[in-house]
Amino acid sequence: MKKVAIYPGTFDPITFGHIDVIKKGLKFFDKLVVAVSDGENKDYLFSKDERIEIIYKALFSDLKLNKNKIEIISFTSLTTDLCRKYKSNIILRGLRA
């Protein structure tokens, strides 16, 4: 069974910390879904499409990470709904401390 992890966040913008979590997650999981939140209750610096484009460029053009192991999506639902959709019981999160 493939291990799929969901990495939800606003990524406004993506940081070196986010990228570090993604790179480390790729070592443990078969697939990593980078889920860009697009909730309406927040003022974003970048639009959803701009954030996805920045993430795509950072991960695939700049870092040359494996496109087969990473999927970048946007979502407005609950994270648990994403977990059901992707048959994942893993939510990947960073830590601010």
mmCIF file of N, CA, C and O in Angstrom:
data_model
loop_
_atom_site.group_PDB
_atom_site.id
_atom_site.type_symbol
_atom_site.label_atom_id
_atom_site.label_comp_id
_atom_site.label_asym_id
_atom_site.label_seq_id
_atom_site.Cartn_x
_atom_site.Cartn_y
_atom_site.Cartn_z
ATOM 1 N N MET A 1 0.841 -1.188 0.000
ATOM 2 C CA MET A 1 0.000 0.000 0.000
ATOM 3 C C MET A 1 0.884 1.249 0.000
ATOM 4 O O MET A 1 1.820 1.358 0.788
ATOM 5 N N LYS A 2 0.569 2.186 -0.881
ATOM 6 C CA LYS A 2 1.350 3.410 -0.965
ATOM 7 C C LYS A 2 1.084 4.303 0.240
ATOM 8 O O LYS A 2 -0.058 4.455 0.669
ATOM 9 N N LYS A 3 2.145 4.906 0.756
ATOM 10 C CA LYS A 3 2.007 5.854 1.853
ATOM 11 C C LYS A 3 1.901 7.252 1.252
ATOM 12 O O LYS A 3 2.846 7.758 0.650
ATOM 13 N N VAL A 4 0.731 7.863 1.421
ATOM 14 C CA VAL A 4 0.463 9.198 0.899
ATOM 15 C C VAL A 4 0.332 10.158 2.074
ATOM 16 O O VAL A 4 -0.413 9.898 3.019
ATOM 17 N N ALA A 5 1.063 11.266 2.014
ATOM 18 C CA ALA A 5 0.984 12.289 3.060
ATOM 19 C C ALA A 5 0.394 13.564 2.480
ATOM 20 O O ALA A 5 0.669 13.922 1.331
ATOM 21 N N ILE A 6 -0.406 14.244 3.270
ATOM 22 C CA ILE A 6 -0.983 15.530 2.897
ATOM 23 C C ILE A 6 -0.210 16.608 3.656
ATOM 24 O O ILE A 6 -0.079 16.539 4.879
ATOM 25 N N TYR A 7 0.289 17.611 2.922
ATOM 26 C CA TYR A 7 0.986 18.738 3.550
ATOM 27 C C TYR A 7 0.169 19.997 3.276
ATOM 28 O O TYR A 7 0.346 20.659 2.270
ATOM 29 N N PRO A 8 -0.775 20.329 4.177
ATOM 30 C CA PRO A 8 -1.633 21.494 3.961
ATOM 31 C C PRO A 8 -0.987 22.779 4.478
ATOM 32 O O PRO A 8 -0.185 22.757 5.416
ATOM 33 N N GLY A 9 -1.318 23.879 3.843
ATOM 34 C CA GLY A 9 -0.825 25.174 4.303
ATOM 35 C C GLY A 9 -1.233 26.269 3.341
ATOM 36 O O GLY A 9 -1.756 26.009 2.254
ATOM 37 N N THR A 10 -0.980 27.506 3.741
ATOM 38 C CA THR A 10 -1.276 28.624 2.840
ATOM 39 C C THR A 10 -0.122 28.848 1.879
ATOM 40 O O THR A 10 -0.331 29.292 0.765
ATOM 41 N N PHE A 11 1.100 28.579 2.318
ATOM 42 C CA PHE A 11 2.298 28.744 1.498
ATOM 43 C C PHE A 11 2.307 30.137 0.853
ATOM 44 O O PHE A 11 2.442 30.276 -0.356
ATOM 45 N N ASP A 12 2.153 31.151 1.686
ATOM 46 C CA ASP A 12 2.009 32.534 1.204
ATOM 47 C C ASP A 12 3.135 33.423 1.706
ATOM 48 O O ASP A 12 2.924 34.227 2.610
ATOM 49 N N PRO A 13 4.299 33.311 1.143
ATOM 50 C CA PRO A 13 4.771 32.417 0.075
ATOM 51 C C PRO A 13 5.423 31.179 0.679
ATOM 52 O O PRO A 13 5.593 31.076 1.898
ATOM 53 N N ILE A 14 5.821 30.255 -0.177
ATOM 54 C CA ILE A 14 6.560 29.077 0.269
ATOM 55 C C ILE A 14 7.918 29.543 0.791
ATOM 56 O O ILE A 14 8.499 30.491 0.266
ATOM 57 N N THR A 15 8.395 28.911 1.863
ATOM 58 C CA THR A 15 9.661 29.312 2.488
ATOM 59 C C THR A 15 10.656 28.148 2.436
ATOM 60 O O THR A 15 10.292 27.021 2.089
ATOM 61 N N PHE A 16 11.896 28.437 2.826
ATOM 62 C CA PHE A 16 12.890 27.374 2.918
ATOM 63 C C PHE A 16 12.463 26.331 3.942
ATOM 64 O O PHE A 16 12.769 25.152 3.796
ATOM 65 N N GLY A 17 11.756 26.751 4.983
ATOM 66 C CA GLY A 17 11.244 25.799 5.978
ATOM 67 C C GLY A 17 10.242 24.839 5.366
ATOM 68 O O GLY A 17 10.286 23.630 5.618
ATOM 69 N N HIS A 18 9.309 25.361 4.548
ATOM 70 C CA HIS A 18 8.355 24.504 3.849
ATOM 71 C C HIS A 18 9.085 23.507 2.945
ATOM 72 O O HIS A 18 8.768 22.313 2.926
ATOM 73 N N ILE A 19 10.050 24.029 2.197
ATOM 74 C CA ILE A 19 10.800 23.181 1.267
ATOM 75 C C ILE A 19 11.558 22.091 2.023
ATOM 76 O O ILE A 19 11.601 20.939 1.583
ATOM 77 N N ASP A 20 12.104 22.431 3.173
ATOM 78 C CA ASP A 20 12.811 21.450 3.990
ATOM 79 C C ASP A 20 11.867 20.332 4.435
ATOM 80 O O ASP A 20 12.214 19.149 4.375
ATOM 81 N N VAL A 21 10.663 20.686 4.856
ATOM 82 C CA VAL A 21 9.675 19.688 5.274
ATOM 83 C C VAL A 21 9.311 18.797 4.084
ATOM 84 O O VAL A 21 9.209 17.571 4.225
ATOM 85 N N ILE A 22 9.138 19.387 2.913
ATOM 86 C CA ILE A 22 8.796 18.619 1.713
ATOM 87 C C ILE A 22 9.923 17.642 1.362
ATOM 88 O O ILE A 22 9.678 16.449 1.127
ATOM 89 N N LYS A 23 11.159 18.130 1.347
ATOM 90 C CA LYS A 23 12.293 17.267 1.006
ATOM 91 C C LYS A 23 12.443 16.118 1.991
ATOM 92 O O LYS A 23 12.707 14.979 1.600
ATOM 93 N N LYS A 24 12.256 16.391 3.265
ATOM 94 C CA LYS A 24 12.349 15.329 4.273
ATOM 95 C C LYS A 24 11.176 14.356 4.156
ATOM 96 O O LYS A 24 11.346 13.152 4.319
ATOM 97 N N GLY A 25 9.997 14.885 3.854
ATOM 98 C CA GLY A 25 8.820 14.030 3.692
ATOM 99 C C GLY A 25 8.950 13.061 2.536
ATOM 100 O O GLY A 25 8.468 11.927 2.600
ATOM 101 N N LEU A 26 9.627 13.484 1.477
ATOM 102 C CA LEU A 26 9.808 12.616 0.311
ATOM 103 C C LEU A 26 10.617 11.362 0.644
ATOM 104 O O LEU A 26 10.509 10.352 -0.043
ATOM 105 N N LYS A 27 11.410 11.425 1.695
ATOM 106 C CA LYS A 27 12.208 10.260 2.113
ATOM 107 C C LYS A 27 11.345 9.191 2.787
ATOM 108 O O LYS A 27 11.714 8.027 2.821
ATOM 109 N N PHE A 28 10.185 9.600 3.311
ATOM 110 C CA PHE A 28 9.359 8.688 4.094
ATOM 111 C C PHE A 28 8.088 8.233 3.396
ATOM 112 O O PHE A 28 7.506 7.222 3.781
ATOM 113 N N PHE A 29 7.621 9.012 2.422
ATOM 114 C CA PHE A 29 6.324 8.733 1.807
ATOM 115 C C PHE A 29 6.461 8.506 0.311
ATOM 116 O O PHE A 29 7.329 9.064 -0.341
ATOM 117 N N ASP A 30 5.561 7.680 -0.230
ATOM 118 C CA ASP A 30 5.563 7.395 -1.659
ATOM 119 C C ASP A 30 5.033 8.570 -2.467
ATOM 120 O O ASP A 30 5.433 8.778 -3.613
ATOM 121 N N LYS A 31 4.107 9.321 -1.869
ATOM 122 C CA LYS A 31 3.524 10.479 -2.537
ATOM 123 C C LYS A 31 3.261 11.563 -1.508
ATOM 124 O O LYS A 31 2.829 11.274 -0.390
ATOM 125 N N LEU A 32 3.509 12.804 -1.913
ATOM 126 C CA LEU A 32 3.277 13.948 -1.041
ATOM 127 C C LEU A 32 2.355 14.922 -1.766
ATOM 128 O O LEU A 32 2.667 15.379 -2.866
ATOM 129 N N VAL A 33 1.213 15.201 -1.157
ATOM 130 C CA VAL A 33 0.253 16.143 -1.723
ATOM 131 C C VAL A 33 0.449 17.476 -1.011
ATOM 132 O O VAL A 33 0.159 17.600 0.180
ATOM 133 N N VAL A 34 0.961 18.470 -1.743
ATOM 134 C CA VAL A 34 1.126 19.820 -1.207
ATOM 135 C C VAL A 34 -0.197 20.528 -1.470
ATOM 136 O O VAL A 34 -0.538 20.828 -2.615
ATOM 137 N N ALA A 35 -0.960 20.751 -0.403
ATOM 138 C CA ALA A 35 -2.318 21.274 -0.512
ATOM 139 C C ALA A 35 -2.339 22.746 -0.110
ATOM 140 O O ALA A 35 -2.162 23.082 1.056
ATOM 141 N N VAL A 36 -2.572 23.608 -1.096
ATOM 142 C CA VAL A 36 -2.560 25.054 -0.893
ATOM 143 C C VAL A 36 -3.961 25.504 -0.487
ATOM 144 O O VAL A 36 -4.910 25.413 -1.272
ATOM 145 N N SER A 37 -4.085 25.992 0.739
ATOM 146 C CA SER A 37 -5.369 26.440 1.260
ATOM 147 C C SER A 37 -5.785 27.743 0.596
ATOM 148 O O SER A 37 -4.972 28.641 0.391
ATOM 149 N N ASP A 38 -7.058 27.823 0.270
ATOM 150 C CA ASP A 38 -7.585 29.041 -0.346
ATOM 151 C C ASP A 38 -8.857 29.481 0.369
ATOM 152 O O ASP A 38 -9.884 29.697 -0.249
ATOM 153 N N GLY A 39 -8.764 29.561 1.702
ATOM 154 C CA GLY A 39 -9.911 30.006 2.476
ATOM 155 C C GLY A 39 -10.230 31.473 2.215
ATOM 156 O O GLY A 39 -9.355 32.267 1.890
ATOM 157 N N GLU A 40 -11.480 31.828 2.347
ATOM 158 C CA GLU A 40 -11.914 33.191 2.042
ATOM 159 C C GLU A 40 -11.705 34.163 3.194
ATOM 160 O O GLU A 40 -11.787 35.367 3.002
ATOM 161 N N ASN A 41 -11.441 33.678 4.377
ATOM 162 C CA ASN A 41 -11.359 34.530 5.561
ATOM 163 C C ASN A 41 -9.983 35.114 5.797
ATOM 164 O O ASN A 41 -9.699 35.594 6.879
ATOM 165 N N LYS A 42 -9.123 35.082 4.808
ATOM 166 C CA LYS A 42 -7.755 35.521 5.001
ATOM 167 C C LYS A 42 -7.331 36.440 3.868
ATOM 168 O O LYS A 42 -7.739 36.267 2.732
ATOM 169 N N ASP A 43 -6.498 37.430 4.198
ATOM 170 C CA ASP A 43 -5.888 38.266 3.172
ATOM 171 C C ASP A 43 -4.549 37.645 2.810
ATOM 172 O O ASP A 43 -3.688 37.479 3.674
ATOM 173 N N TYR A 44 -4.397 37.301 1.556
ATOM 174 C CA TYR A 44 -3.166 36.670 1.101
ATOM 175 C C TYR A 44 -2.291 37.680 0.387
ATOM 176 O O TYR A 44 -2.780 38.595 -0.279
ATOM 177 N N LEU A 45 -0.992 37.494 0.490
ATOM 178 C CA LEU A 45 -0.036 38.300 -0.242
ATOM 179 C C LEU A 45 -0.106 37.962 -1.724
ATOM 180 O O LEU A 45 -0.082 38.830 -2.582
ATOM 181 N N PHE A 46 -0.191 36.657 -2.030
ATOM 182 C CA PHE A 46 -0.276 36.168 -3.403
ATOM 183 C C PHE A 46 -1.598 35.448 -3.613
ATOM 184 O O PHE A 46 -2.134 34.844 -2.682
ATOM 185 N N SER A 47 -2.101 35.465 -4.843
ATOM 186 C CA SER A 47 -3.320 34.727 -5.148
ATOM 187 C C SER A 47 -3.030 33.233 -5.114
ATOM 188 O O SER A 47 -1.878 32.800 -5.129
ATOM 189 N N LYS A 48 -4.093 32.437 -5.098
ATOM 190 C CA LYS A 48 -3.942 30.982 -5.085
ATOM 191 C C LYS A 48 -3.122 30.517 -6.289
ATOM 192 O O LYS A 48 -2.194 29.717 -6.147
ATOM 193 N N ASP A 49 -3.429 31.025 -7.467
ATOM 194 C CA ASP A 49 -2.714 30.615 -8.676
ATOM 195 C C ASP A 49 -1.242 31.029 -8.633
ATOM 196 O O ASP A 49 -0.371 30.270 -9.066
ATOM 197 N N GLU A 50 -0.969 32.210 -8.089
ATOM 198 C CA GLU A 50 0.429 32.656 -7.963
ATOM 199 C C GLU A 50 1.195 31.767 -6.994
ATOM 200 O O GLU A 50 2.346 31.400 -7.252
ATOM 201 N N ARG A 51 0.562 31.410 -5.873
ATOM 202 C CA ARG A 51 1.218 30.544 -4.890
ATOM 203 C C ARG A 51 1.525 29.170 -5.478
ATOM 204 O O ARG A 51 2.617 28.635 -5.283
ATOM 205 N N ILE A 52 0.583 28.611 -6.223
ATOM 206 C CA ILE A 52 0.807 27.318 -6.860
ATOM 207 C C ILE A 52 1.939 27.417 -7.880
ATOM 208 O O ILE A 52 2.800 26.536 -7.946
ATOM 209 N N GLU A 53 1.957 28.482 -8.646
ATOM 210 C CA GLU A 53 3.018 28.682 -9.638
ATOM 211 C C GLU A 53 4.394 28.818 -8.973
ATOM 212 O O GLU A 53 5.385 28.235 -9.436
ATOM 213 N N ILE A 54 4.456 29.556 -7.872
ATOM 214 C CA ILE A 54 5.719 29.729 -7.141
ATOM 215 C C ILE A 54 6.196 28.385 -6.588
ATOM 216 O O ILE A 54 7.377 28.043 -6.676
ATOM 217 N N ILE A 55 5.275 27.608 -6.024
ATOM 218 C CA ILE A 55 5.623 26.295 -5.474
ATOM 219 C C ILE A 55 6.117 25.381 -6.590
ATOM 220 O O ILE A 55 7.133 24.704 -6.458
ATOM 221 N N TYR A 56 5.374 25.351 -7.681
ATOM 222 C CA TYR A 56 5.741 24.500 -8.816
ATOM 223 C C TYR A 56 7.149 24.844 -9.295
ATOM 224 O O TYR A 56 7.992 23.964 -9.496
ATOM 225 N N LYS A 57 7.427 26.141 -9.475
ATOM 226 C CA LYS A 57 8.738 26.568 -9.956
ATOM 227 C C LYS A 57 9.835 26.204 -8.947
ATOM 228 O O LYS A 57 10.889 25.690 -9.324
ATOM 229 N N ALA A 58 9.577 26.441 -7.668
ATOM 230 C CA ALA A 58 10.584 26.150 -6.637
ATOM 231 C C ALA A 58 10.915 24.663 -6.573
ATOM 232 O O ALA A 58 12.079 24.280 -6.522
ATOM 233 N N LEU A 59 9.885 23.817 -6.601
ATOM 234 C CA LEU A 59 10.107 22.386 -6.422
ATOM 235 C C LEU A 59 10.619 21.690 -7.674
ATOM 236 O O LEU A 59 11.496 20.822 -7.587
ATOM 237 N N PHE A 60 10.075 22.063 -8.832
ATOM 238 C CA PHE A 60 10.382 21.307 -10.039
ATOM 239 C C PHE A 60 11.407 21.983 -10.950
ATOM 240 O O PHE A 60 12.267 21.308 -11.503
ATOM 241 N N SER A 61 11.363 23.298 -11.084
ATOM 242 C CA SER A 61 12.330 23.979 -11.949
ATOM 243 C C SER A 61 13.644 24.231 -11.222
ATOM 244 O O SER A 61 14.715 23.952 -11.749
ATOM 245 N N ASP A 62 13.551 24.765 -10.004
ATOM 246 C CA ASP A 62 14.760 25.122 -9.258
ATOM 247 C C ASP A 62 15.420 23.903 -8.592
ATOM 248 O O ASP A 62 16.614 23.687 -8.734
ATOM 249 N N LEU A 63 14.639 23.123 -7.857
ATOM 250 C CA LEU A 63 15.203 22.007 -7.088
ATOM 251 C C LEU A 63 15.192 20.674 -7.838
ATOM 252 O O LEU A 63 15.817 19.724 -7.389
ATOM 253 N N LYS A 64 14.447 20.600 -8.921
ATOM 254 C CA LYS A 64 14.380 19.378 -9.745
ATOM 255 C C LYS A 64 13.906 18.164 -8.945
ATOM 256 O O LYS A 64 14.422 17.054 -9.098
ATOM 257 N N LEU A 65 12.916 18.380 -8.075
ATOM 258 C CA LEU A 65 12.374 17.265 -7.306
ATOM 259 C C LEU A 65 11.505 16.395 -8.211
ATOM 260 O O LEU A 65 11.053 16.831 -9.272
ATOM 261 N N ASN A 66 11.247 15.169 -7.785
ATOM 262 C CA ASN A 66 10.525 14.177 -8.567
ATOM 263 C C ASN A 66 9.036 14.544 -8.701
ATOM 264 O O ASN A 66 8.290 14.483 -7.728
ATOM 265 N N LYS A 67 8.617 14.864 -9.918
ATOM 266 C CA LYS A 67 7.219 15.234 -10.176
ATOM 267 C C LYS A 67 6.261 14.073 -9.940
ATOM 268 O O LYS A 67 5.084 14.286 -9.690
ATOM 269 N N ASN A 68 6.760 12.858 -10.016
ATOM 270 C CA ASN A 68 5.897 11.686 -9.818
ATOM 271 C C ASN A 68 5.554 11.471 -8.346
ATOM 272 O O ASN A 68 4.596 10.761 -8.042
ATOM 273 N N LYS A 69 6.329 12.068 -7.447
ATOM 274 C CA LYS A 69 6.094 11.870 -6.017
ATOM 275 C C LYS A 69 5.367 13.044 -5.356
ATOM 276 O O LYS A 69 4.975 12.958 -4.200
ATOM 277 N N ILE A 70 5.197 14.161 -6.088
ATOM 278 C CA ILE A 70 4.591 15.358 -5.510
ATOM 279 C C ILE A 70 3.415 15.803 -6.368
ATOM 280 O O ILE A 70 3.513 15.873 -7.587
ATOM 281 N N GLU A 71 2.311 16.098 -5.703
ATOM 282 C CA GLU A 71 1.159 16.688 -6.380
ATOM 283 C C GLU A 71 0.826 17.992 -5.670
ATOM 284 O O GLU A 71 0.730 18.021 -4.444
ATOM 285 N N ILE A 72 0.650 19.060 -6.437
ATOM 286 C CA ILE A 72 0.324 20.366 -5.872
ATOM 287 C C ILE A 72 -1.126 20.669 -6.230
ATOM 288 O O ILE A 72 -1.490 20.669 -7.404
ATOM 289 N N ILE A 73 -1.941 20.907 -5.203
ATOM 290 C CA ILE A 73 -3.363 21.171 -5.419
ATOM 291 C C ILE A 73 -3.787 22.369 -4.572
ATOM 292 O O ILE A 73 -3.082 22.773 -3.656
ATOM 293 N N SER A 74 -4.956 22.919 -4.877
ATOM 294 C CA SER A 74 -5.554 23.909 -3.984
ATOM 295 C C SER A 74 -6.796 23.271 -3.366
ATOM 296 O O SER A 74 -7.374 22.340 -3.928
ATOM 297 N N PHE A 75 -7.187 23.789 -2.190
ATOM 298 C CA PHE A 75 -8.379 23.241 -1.550
ATOM 299 C C PHE A 75 -9.041 24.293 -0.671
ATOM 300 O O PHE A 75 -8.396 25.234 -0.210
ATOM 301 N N THR A 76 -10.332 24.125 -0.487
ATOM 302 C CA THR A 76 -11.092 24.992 0.417
ATOM 303 C C THR A 76 -11.828 24.156 1.458
ATOM 304 O O THR A 76 -12.453 24.705 2.355
ATOM 305 N N SER A 77 -11.736 22.844 1.332
ATOM 306 C CA SER A 77 -12.442 21.939 2.242
ATOM 307 C C SER A 77 -11.640 21.725 3.525
ATOM 308 O O SER A 77 -10.582 22.310 3.714
ATOM 309 N N LEU A 78 -12.145 20.858 4.359
ATOM 310 C CA LEU A 78 -11.409 20.456 5.548
ATOM 311 C C LEU A 78 -10.254 19.541 5.139
ATOM 312 O O LEU A 78 -10.354 18.797 4.157
ATOM 313 N N THR A 79 -9.183 19.591 5.894
ATOM 314 C CA THR A 79 -8.032 18.739 5.603
ATOM 315 C C THR A 79 -8.416 17.267 5.705
ATOM 316 O O THR A 79 -7.934 16.439 4.932
ATOM 317 N N THR A 80 -9.309 16.939 6.615
ATOM 318 C CA THR A 80 -9.738 15.538 6.750
ATOM 319 C C THR A 80 -10.441 15.057 5.483
ATOM 320 O O THR A 80 -10.330 13.877 5.135
ATOM 321 N N ASP A 81 -11.144 15.950 4.795
ATOM 322 C CA ASP A 81 -11.772 15.581 3.521
ATOM 323 C C ASP A 81 -10.710 15.242 2.472
ATOM 324 O O ASP A 81 -10.883 14.316 1.678
ATOM 325 N N LEU A 82 -9.604 15.988 2.480
ATOM 326 C CA LEU A 82 -8.494 15.678 1.568
ATOM 327 C C LEU A 82 -7.900 14.312 1.890
ATOM 328 O O LEU A 82 -7.557 13.549 0.982
ATOM 329 N N CYS A 83 -7.766 14.032 3.168
ATOM 330 C CA CYS A 83 -7.219 12.738 3.576
ATOM 331 C C CYS A 83 -8.093 11.594 3.054
ATOM 332 O O CYS A 83 -7.571 10.596 2.558
ATOM 333 N N ARG A 84 -9.393 11.759 3.141
ATOM 334 C CA ARG A 84 -10.300 10.726 2.615
ATOM 335 C C ARG A 84 -10.151 10.609 1.101
ATOM 336 O O ARG A 84 -10.072 9.508 0.570
ATOM 337 N N LYS A 85 -10.100 11.745 0.420
ATOM 338 C CA LYS A 85 -10.008 11.754 -1.045
ATOM 339 C C LYS A 85 -8.738 11.045 -1.526
ATOM 340 O O LYS A 85 -8.768 10.302 -2.500
ATOM 341 N N TYR A 86 -7.607 11.283 -0.861
ATOM 342 C CA TYR A 86 -6.330 10.701 -1.270
ATOM 343 C C TYR A 86 -5.985 9.418 -0.514
ATOM 344 O O TYR A 86 -4.879 8.914 -0.630
ATOM 345 N N LYS A 87 -6.947 8.920 0.274
ATOM 346 C CA LYS A 87 -6.751 7.691 1.059
ATOM 347 C C LYS A 87 -5.473 7.766 1.894
ATOM 348 O O LYS A 87 -4.637 6.860 1.883
ATOM 349 N N SER A 88 -5.350 8.874 2.610
ATOM 350 C CA SER A 88 -4.169 9.119 3.434
ATOM 351 C C SER A 88 -4.567 9.237 4.899
ATOM 352 O O SER A 88 -5.595 9.820 5.222
ATOM 353 N N ASN A 89 -3.748 8.685 5.761
ATOM 354 C CA ASN A 89 -3.955 8.887 7.197
ATOM 355 C C ASN A 89 -2.772 9.647 7.799
ATOM 356 O O ASN A 89 -2.529 9.589 8.990
ATOM 357 N N ILE A 90 -2.041 10.372 6.925
ATOM 358 C CA ILE A 90 -0.858 11.115 7.362
ATOM 359 C C ILE A 90 -1.013 12.581 6.973
ATOM 360 O O ILE A 90 -1.228 12.908 5.800
ATOM 361 N N ILE A 91 -0.908 13.465 7.958
ATOM 362 C CA ILE A 91 -0.875 14.903 7.710
ATOM 363 C C ILE A 91 0.508 15.380 8.122
ATOM 364 O O ILE A 91 0.909 15.229 9.273
ATOM 365 N N LEU A 92 1.225 15.929 7.173
ATOM 366 C CA LEU A 92 2.589 16.398 7.415
ATOM 367 C C LEU A 92 2.517 17.863 7.821
ATOM 368 O O LEU A 92 1.849 18.665 7.176
ATOM 369 N N ARG A 93 3.207 18.213 8.908
ATOM 370 C CA ARG A 93 3.218 19.586 9.386
ATOM 371 C C ARG A 93 4.624 19.966 9.842
ATOM 372 O O ARG A 93 5.369 19.128 10.325
ATOM 373 N N GLY A 94 4.932 21.227 9.693
ATOM 374 C CA GLY A 94 6.180 21.753 10.228
ATOM 375 C C GLY A 94 5.940 22.250 11.643
ATOM 376 O O GLY A 94 4.832 22.183 12.162
ATOM 377 N N LEU A 95 6.980 22.769 12.259
ATOM 378 C CA LEU A 95 6.860 23.259 13.621
ATOM 379 C C LEU A 95 7.539 24.622 13.715
ATOM 380 O O LEU A 95 8.684 24.779 13.311
ATOM 381 N N ARG A 96 6.798 25.591 14.205
ATOM 382 C CA ARG A 96 7.390 26.916 14.464
ATOM 383 C C ARG A 96 7.717 26.982 15.939
ATOM 384 O O ARG A 96 6.827 26.976 16.781
ATOM 385 N N ALA A 97 8.981 27.066 16.232
ATOM 386 C CA ALA A 97 9.351 27.145 17.647
ATOM 387 C C ALA A 97 10.607 27.985 17.796
ATOM 388 O O ALA A 97 11.434 28.073 16.933
#
